Short mmCIF file of C-alpha atoms in Angstrom, two decimals:
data_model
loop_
_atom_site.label_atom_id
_atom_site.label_comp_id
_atom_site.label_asym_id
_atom_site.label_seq_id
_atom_site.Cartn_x
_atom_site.Cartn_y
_atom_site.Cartn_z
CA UNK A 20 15.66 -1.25 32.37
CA UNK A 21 14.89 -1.00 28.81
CA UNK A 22 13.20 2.32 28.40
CA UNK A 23 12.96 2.13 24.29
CA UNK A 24 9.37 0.55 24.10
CA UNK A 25 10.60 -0.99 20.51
CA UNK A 26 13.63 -3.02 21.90
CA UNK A 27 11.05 -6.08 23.02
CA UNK A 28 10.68 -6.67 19.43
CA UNK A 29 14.74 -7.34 18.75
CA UNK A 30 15.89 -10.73 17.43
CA UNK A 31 19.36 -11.76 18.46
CA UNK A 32 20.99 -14.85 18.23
CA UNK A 33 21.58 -17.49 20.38
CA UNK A 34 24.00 -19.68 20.24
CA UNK A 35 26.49 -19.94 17.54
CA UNK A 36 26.15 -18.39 13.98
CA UNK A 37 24.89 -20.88 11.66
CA UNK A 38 25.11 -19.61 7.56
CA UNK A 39 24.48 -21.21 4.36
CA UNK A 40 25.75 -19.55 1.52
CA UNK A 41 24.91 -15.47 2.30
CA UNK A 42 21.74 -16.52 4.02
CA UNK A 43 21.33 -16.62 7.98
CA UNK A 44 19.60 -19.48 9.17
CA UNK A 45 21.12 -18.93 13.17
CA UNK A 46 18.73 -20.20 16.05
CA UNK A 47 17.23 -16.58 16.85
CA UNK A 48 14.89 -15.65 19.72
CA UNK A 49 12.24 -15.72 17.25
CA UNK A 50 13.16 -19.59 16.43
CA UNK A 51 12.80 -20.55 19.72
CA UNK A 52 9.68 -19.35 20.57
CA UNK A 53 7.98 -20.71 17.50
CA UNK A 54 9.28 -23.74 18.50
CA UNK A 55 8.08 -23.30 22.40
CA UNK A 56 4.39 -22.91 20.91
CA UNK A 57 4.93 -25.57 18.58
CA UNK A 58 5.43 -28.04 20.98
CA UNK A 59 2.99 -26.87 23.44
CA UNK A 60 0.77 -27.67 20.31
CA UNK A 61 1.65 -30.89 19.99
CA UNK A 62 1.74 -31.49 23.97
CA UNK A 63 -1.54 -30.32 24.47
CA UNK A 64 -3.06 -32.42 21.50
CA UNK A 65 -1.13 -35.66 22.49
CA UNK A 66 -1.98 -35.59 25.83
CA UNK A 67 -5.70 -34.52 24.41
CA UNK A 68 -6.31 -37.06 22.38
CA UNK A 69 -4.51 -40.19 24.35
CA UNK A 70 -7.37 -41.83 26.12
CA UNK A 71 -10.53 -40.25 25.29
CA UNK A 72 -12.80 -40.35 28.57
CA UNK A 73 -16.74 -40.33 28.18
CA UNK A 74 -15.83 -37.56 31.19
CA UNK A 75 -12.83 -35.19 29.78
CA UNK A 76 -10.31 -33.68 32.05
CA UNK A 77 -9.49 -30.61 31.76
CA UNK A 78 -6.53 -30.97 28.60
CA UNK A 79 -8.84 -33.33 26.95
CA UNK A 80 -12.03 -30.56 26.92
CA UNK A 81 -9.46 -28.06 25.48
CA UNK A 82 -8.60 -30.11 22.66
CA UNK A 83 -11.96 -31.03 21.91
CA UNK A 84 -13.68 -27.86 22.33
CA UNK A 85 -10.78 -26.15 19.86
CA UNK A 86 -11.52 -28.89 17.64
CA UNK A 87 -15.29 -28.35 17.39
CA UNK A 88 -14.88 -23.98 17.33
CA UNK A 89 -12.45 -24.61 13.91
CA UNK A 90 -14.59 -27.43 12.80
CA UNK A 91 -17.70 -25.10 12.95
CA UNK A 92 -15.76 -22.09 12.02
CA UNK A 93 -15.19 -23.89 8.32
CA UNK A 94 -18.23 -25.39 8.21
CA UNK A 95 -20.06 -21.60 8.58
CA UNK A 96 -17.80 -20.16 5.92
CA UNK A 97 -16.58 -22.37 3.89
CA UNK A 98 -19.42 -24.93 3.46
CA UNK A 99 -18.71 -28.49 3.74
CA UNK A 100 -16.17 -29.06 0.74
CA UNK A 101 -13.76 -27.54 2.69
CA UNK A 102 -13.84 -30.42 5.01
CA UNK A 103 -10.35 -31.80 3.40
CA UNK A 104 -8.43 -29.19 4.43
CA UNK A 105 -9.88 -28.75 8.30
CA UNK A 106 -6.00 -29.99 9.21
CA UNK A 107 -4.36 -27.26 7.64
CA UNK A 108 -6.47 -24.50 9.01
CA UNK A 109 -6.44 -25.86 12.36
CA UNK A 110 -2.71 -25.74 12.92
CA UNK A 111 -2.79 -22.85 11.11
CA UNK A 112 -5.12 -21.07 13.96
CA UNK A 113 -3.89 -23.02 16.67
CA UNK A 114 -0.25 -21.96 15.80
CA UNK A 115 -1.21 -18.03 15.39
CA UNK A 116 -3.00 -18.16 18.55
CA UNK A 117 -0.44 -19.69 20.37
CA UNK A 118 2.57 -17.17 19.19
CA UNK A 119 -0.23 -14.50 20.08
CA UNK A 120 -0.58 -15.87 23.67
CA UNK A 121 2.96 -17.07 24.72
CA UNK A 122 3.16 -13.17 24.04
CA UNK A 123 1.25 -12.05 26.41
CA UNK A 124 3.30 -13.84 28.75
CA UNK A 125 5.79 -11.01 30.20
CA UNK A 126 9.57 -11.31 28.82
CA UNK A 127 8.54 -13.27 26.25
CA UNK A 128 8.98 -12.41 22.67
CA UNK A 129 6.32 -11.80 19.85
CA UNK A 130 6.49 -13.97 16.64
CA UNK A 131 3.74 -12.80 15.23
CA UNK A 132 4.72 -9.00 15.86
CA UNK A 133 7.15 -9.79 12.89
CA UNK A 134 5.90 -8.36 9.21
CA UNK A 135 7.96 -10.91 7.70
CA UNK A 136 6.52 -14.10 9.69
CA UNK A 137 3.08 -13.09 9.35
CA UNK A 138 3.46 -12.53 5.49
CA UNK A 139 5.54 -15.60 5.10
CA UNK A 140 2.05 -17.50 6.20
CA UNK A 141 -0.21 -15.34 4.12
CA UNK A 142 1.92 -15.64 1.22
CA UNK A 143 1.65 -19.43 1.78
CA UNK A 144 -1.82 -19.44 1.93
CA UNK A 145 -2.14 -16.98 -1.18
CA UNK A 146 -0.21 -19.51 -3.13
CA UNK A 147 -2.29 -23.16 -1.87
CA UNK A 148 -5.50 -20.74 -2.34
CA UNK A 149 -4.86 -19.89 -5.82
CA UNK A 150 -3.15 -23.43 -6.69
CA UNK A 151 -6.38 -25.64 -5.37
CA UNK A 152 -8.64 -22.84 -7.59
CA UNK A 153 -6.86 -23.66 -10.38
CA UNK A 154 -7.04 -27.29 -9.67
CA UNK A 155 -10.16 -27.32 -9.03
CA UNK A 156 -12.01 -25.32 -12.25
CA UNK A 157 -8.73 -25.02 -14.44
CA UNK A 158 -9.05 -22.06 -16.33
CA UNK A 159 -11.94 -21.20 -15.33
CA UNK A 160 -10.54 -20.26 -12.29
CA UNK A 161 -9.62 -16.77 -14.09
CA UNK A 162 -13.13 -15.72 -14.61
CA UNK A 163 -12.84 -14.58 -10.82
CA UNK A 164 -11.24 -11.58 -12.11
CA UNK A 165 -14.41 -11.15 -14.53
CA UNK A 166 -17.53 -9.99 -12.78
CA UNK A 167 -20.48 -11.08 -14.77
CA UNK A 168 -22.90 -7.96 -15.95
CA UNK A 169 -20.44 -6.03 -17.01
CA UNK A 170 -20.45 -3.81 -19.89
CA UNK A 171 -17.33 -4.61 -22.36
CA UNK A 172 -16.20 -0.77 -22.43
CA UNK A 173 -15.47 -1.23 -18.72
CA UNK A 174 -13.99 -4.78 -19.04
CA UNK A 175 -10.18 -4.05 -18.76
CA UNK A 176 -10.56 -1.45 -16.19
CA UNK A 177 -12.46 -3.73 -14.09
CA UNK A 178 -10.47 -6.54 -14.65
CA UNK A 179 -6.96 -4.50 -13.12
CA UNK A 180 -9.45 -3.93 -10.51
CA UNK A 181 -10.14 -7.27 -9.79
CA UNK A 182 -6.72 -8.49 -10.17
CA UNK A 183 -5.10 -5.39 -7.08
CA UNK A 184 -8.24 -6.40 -5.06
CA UNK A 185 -7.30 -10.37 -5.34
CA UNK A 186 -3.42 -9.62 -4.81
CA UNK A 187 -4.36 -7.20 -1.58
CA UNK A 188 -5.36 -9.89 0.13
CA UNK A 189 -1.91 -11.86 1.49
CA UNK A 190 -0.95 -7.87 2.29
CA UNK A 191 -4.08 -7.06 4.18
CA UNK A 192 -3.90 -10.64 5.88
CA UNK A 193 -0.47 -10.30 7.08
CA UNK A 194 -0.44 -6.74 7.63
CA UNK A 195 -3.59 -7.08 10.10
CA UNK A 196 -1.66 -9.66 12.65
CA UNK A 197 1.39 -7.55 12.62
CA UNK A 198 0.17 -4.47 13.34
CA UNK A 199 -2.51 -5.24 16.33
CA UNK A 200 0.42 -7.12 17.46
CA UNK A 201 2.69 -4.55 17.72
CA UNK A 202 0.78 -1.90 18.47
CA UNK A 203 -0.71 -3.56 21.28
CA UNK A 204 2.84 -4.54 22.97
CA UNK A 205 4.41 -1.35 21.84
CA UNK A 206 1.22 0.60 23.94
CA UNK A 207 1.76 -2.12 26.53
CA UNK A 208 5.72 -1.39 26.96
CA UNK A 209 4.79 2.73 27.22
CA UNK A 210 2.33 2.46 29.73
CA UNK A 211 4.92 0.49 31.62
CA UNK A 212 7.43 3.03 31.21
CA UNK A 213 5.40 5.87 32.50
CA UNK A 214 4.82 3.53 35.52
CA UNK A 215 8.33 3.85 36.41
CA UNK A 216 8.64 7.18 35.44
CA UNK A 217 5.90 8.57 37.52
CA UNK A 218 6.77 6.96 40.47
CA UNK A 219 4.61 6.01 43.18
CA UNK A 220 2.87 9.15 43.22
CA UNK A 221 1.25 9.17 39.83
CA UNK A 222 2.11 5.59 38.41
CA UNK A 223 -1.31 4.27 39.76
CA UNK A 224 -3.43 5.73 36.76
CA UNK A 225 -0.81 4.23 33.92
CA UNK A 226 -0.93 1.07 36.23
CA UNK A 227 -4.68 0.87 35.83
CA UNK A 228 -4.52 1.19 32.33
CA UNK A 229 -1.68 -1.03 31.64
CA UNK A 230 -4.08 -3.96 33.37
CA UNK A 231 -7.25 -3.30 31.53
CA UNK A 232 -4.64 -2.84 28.30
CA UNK A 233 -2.86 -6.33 29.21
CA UNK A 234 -6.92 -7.90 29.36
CA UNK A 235 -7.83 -5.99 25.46
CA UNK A 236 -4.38 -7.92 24.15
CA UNK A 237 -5.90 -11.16 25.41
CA UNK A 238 -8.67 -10.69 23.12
CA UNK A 239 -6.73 -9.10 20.54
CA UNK A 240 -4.54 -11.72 20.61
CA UNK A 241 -7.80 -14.48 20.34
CA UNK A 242 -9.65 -12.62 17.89
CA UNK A 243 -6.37 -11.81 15.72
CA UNK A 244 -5.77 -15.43 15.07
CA UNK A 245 -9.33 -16.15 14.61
CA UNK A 246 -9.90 -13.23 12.10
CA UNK A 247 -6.25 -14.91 10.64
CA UNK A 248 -8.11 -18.14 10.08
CA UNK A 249 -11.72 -16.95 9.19
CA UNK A 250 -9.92 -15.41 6.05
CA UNK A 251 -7.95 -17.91 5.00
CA UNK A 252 -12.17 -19.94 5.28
CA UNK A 253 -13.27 -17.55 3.25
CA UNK A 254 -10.57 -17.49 0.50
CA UNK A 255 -10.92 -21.36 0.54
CA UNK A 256 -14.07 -21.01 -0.05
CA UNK A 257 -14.29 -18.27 -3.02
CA UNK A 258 -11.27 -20.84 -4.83
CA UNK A 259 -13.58 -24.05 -4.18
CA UNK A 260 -17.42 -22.66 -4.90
CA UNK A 261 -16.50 -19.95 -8.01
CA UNK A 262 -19.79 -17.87 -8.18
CA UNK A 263 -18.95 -14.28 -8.89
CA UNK B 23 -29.10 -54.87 10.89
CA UNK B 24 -29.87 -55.26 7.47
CA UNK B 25 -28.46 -52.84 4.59
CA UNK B 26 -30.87 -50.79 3.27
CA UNK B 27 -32.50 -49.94 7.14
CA UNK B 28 -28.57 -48.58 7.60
CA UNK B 29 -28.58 -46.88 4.62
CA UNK B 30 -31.64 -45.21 4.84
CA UNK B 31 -30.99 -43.82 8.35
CA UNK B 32 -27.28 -42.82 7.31
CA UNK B 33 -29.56 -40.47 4.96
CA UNK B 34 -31.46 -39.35 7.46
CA UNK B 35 -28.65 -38.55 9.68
CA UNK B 36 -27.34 -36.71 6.75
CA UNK B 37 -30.38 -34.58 5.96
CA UNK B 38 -29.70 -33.76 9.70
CA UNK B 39 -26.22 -32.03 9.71
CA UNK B 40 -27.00 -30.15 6.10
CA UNK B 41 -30.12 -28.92 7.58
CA UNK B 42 -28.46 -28.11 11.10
CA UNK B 43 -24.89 -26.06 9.02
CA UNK B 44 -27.87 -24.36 6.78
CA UNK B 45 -29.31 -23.02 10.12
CA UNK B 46 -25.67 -22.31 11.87
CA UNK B 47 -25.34 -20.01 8.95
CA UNK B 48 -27.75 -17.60 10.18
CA UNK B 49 -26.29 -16.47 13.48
CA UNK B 50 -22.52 -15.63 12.45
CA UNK B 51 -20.75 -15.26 15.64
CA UNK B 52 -17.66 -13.41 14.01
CA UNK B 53 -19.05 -9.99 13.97
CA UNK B 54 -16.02 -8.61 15.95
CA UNK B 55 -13.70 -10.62 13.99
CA UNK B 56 -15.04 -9.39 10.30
CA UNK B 57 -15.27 -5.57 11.82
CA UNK B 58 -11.18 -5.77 11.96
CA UNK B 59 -10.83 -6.53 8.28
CA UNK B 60 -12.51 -3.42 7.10
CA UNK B 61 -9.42 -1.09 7.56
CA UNK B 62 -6.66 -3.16 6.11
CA UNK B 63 -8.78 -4.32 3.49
CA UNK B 64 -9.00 -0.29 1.98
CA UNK B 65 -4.77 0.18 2.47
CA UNK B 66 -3.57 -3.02 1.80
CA UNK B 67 -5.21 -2.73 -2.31
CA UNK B 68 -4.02 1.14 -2.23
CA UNK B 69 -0.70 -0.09 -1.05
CA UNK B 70 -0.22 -2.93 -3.72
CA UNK B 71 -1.41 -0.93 -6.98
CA UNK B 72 0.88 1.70 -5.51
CA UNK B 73 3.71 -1.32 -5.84
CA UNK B 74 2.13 -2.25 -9.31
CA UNK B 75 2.71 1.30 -10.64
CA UNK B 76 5.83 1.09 -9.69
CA UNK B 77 7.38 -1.54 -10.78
CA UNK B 78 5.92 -0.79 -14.06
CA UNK B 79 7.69 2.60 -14.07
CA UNK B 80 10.59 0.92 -13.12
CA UNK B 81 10.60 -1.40 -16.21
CA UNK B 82 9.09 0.96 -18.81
CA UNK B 83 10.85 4.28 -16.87
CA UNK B 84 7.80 6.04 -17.15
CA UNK B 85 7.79 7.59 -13.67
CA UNK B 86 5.16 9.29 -12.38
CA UNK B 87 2.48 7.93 -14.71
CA UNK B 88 1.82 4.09 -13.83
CA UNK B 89 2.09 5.04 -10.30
CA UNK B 90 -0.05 7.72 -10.44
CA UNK B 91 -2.69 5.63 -12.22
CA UNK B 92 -2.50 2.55 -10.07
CA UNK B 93 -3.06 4.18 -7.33
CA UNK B 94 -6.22 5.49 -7.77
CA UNK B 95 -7.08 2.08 -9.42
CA UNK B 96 -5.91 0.54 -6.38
CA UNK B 97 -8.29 2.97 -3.88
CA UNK B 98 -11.13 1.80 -6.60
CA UNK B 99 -9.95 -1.85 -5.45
CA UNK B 100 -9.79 -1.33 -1.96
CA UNK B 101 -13.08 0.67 -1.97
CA UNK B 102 -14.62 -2.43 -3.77
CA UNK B 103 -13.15 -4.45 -1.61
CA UNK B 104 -14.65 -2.99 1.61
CA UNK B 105 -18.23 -2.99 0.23
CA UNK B 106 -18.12 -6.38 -1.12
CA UNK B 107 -16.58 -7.74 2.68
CA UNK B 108 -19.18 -5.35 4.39
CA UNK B 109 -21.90 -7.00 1.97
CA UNK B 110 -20.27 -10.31 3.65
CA UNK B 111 -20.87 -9.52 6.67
CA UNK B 112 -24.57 -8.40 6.10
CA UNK B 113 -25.43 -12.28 4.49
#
């Protein structure tokens, strides 16, 4: 019995030790289950998509009905020139949403619990937000950081402003996953551990509230990777439609 | 079917969607969603000008001085940050 409520969050190896100059690139827990959601991605889709019935089953309504929520959810914030990039921020969602849920499932492990996976996407997103700005207006992509209306005394100050605010934004993105994630399993794992602690005479109240916790991660763990993709929207669109 | 009657319904069905996203626009269903960004938003632009003012110190060996100013430029940023998504959310 694992009593530290931390250990569920440990990546060890498996299999042998794989290394490429100092780097290790070993198949980890954390490997695996990116994979596992990966290809229940793909399944899903594939068997989605293969013969499209005027009356869907039940895979082929859950493929189309994720289709139109991320279709709609760009259209709303992004307008329709983000159209072109619909593909990336669908596997984008659908992957977040799927390390969030495989979660939930008990001895599972957490992808998206991990600071460093969560900023590895933001950061990647950052970068092709900022790249397809400057691609798109050149130059002009810096006048962002220049608020229009303002007085030239306050010019620099604003501009150092403009420029933390814009560079918060991969920290606050990948900061927001990981921590709901965490926290949530982390709560999830002590509330289990005063279960066994208490015993059958007072484990029923942590019980309760480890069920009605387990039903707030499901929709943490929704709304997480929906919040995760209505930014990245959002950020599209300020890079494609520059009015500041 | 000749050209022009498919072309001028293909506008038509055009006028349609840009008409039917302009109304989607008005009832934003993400108003759970957007109330989650508010609190990283303020620490994650406190956090990085905090990083900024130090790796200026770092460089110029200044210490306490860039750090001490970036930060309170970065609460400015995260503080203009938080209006300008909670203006967002109010559109």
């Amino acid at each position: 019995m694992a009593a530290n409520p931390m250990t569920q969050f440990n990546v060890y190896r498996i299999g042998p030790e794989i290394k490429v100059g100092a780097f290790d690139i070993s198949f980890t827990n954390a490997s695996l289950f990116m994979i596992i959601s990966s290809v229940a991605i793909l399944l899903i889709f594939n068997l989605g998509s293969k013969k499209s019935s005027l009356l869907p089953n039940k895979i082929q309504l859950l493929a189309e009905l994720s289709y139109t929520f991320v279709s709609k959810m760009i259209s709303d914030t992004a307008g329709s020139k983000a159209k072109p990039y619909f593909a990336f921020i669908f596997s984008l969602f659908m992957f977040v949403l799927f390390c969030n849920m495989f979660g939930m499932i008990p001895y599972t492990f957490t992808v998206t619990s991990h600071i460093i996976v969560t900023f590895v996407l933001a950061a990647f997103i950052f970068i092709g937000v900022t790249v397809i700005g400057f691609m798109k207006h050149g130059f002009g992509y810096l006048k962002l950081f220049v608020p229009s209306g303002v007085p030239a005394v306050l010019l620099p100050l604003i501009v150092v402003i403009e420029i933390i605010s814009y560079l918060s934004r991969p920290v606050s993105l990948s900061v927001r996953l990981f921590a709901n994630m965490m926290a949530g399993h982390t709560m999830m794992k002590v509330f289990g551990g005063f279960v066994i602690s208490l015993g059958i005479v007072g484990g029923w109240l942590p019980l309760s509230f480890s069920v009605a916790l387990t039903g707030l991660e499901i929709l943490v763990a929704f709304l997480q990777a929906y919040v995760f993709a209505i930014l990245t929207c959002i950020y599209l669109n300020d890079a494609l439609n520059l009015h500041h | 079917m000749p050209k022009d009657q498919f072309k001028t319904r293909l506008e038509i069905a055009k006028k349609k969607i840009l008409k039917k996203n302009h109304h989607n626009k008005d009832d934003n269903p993400s108003s759970i969603g957007t109330a989650f960004k508010l609190s990283t938003e303020l620490v994650a632009a406190v956090a990085v000008g905090t990083i900024i003012g130090f790796i200026f110190d770092q460089t110029f060996g200044t210490r306490p001085w860039f750090i001490l100013i970036f930060f309170f430029v970065g609460v400015v940023a995260g503080i203009t940050n938080v209006i300008r998504s909670a203006k967002n959310m109010q559109k």
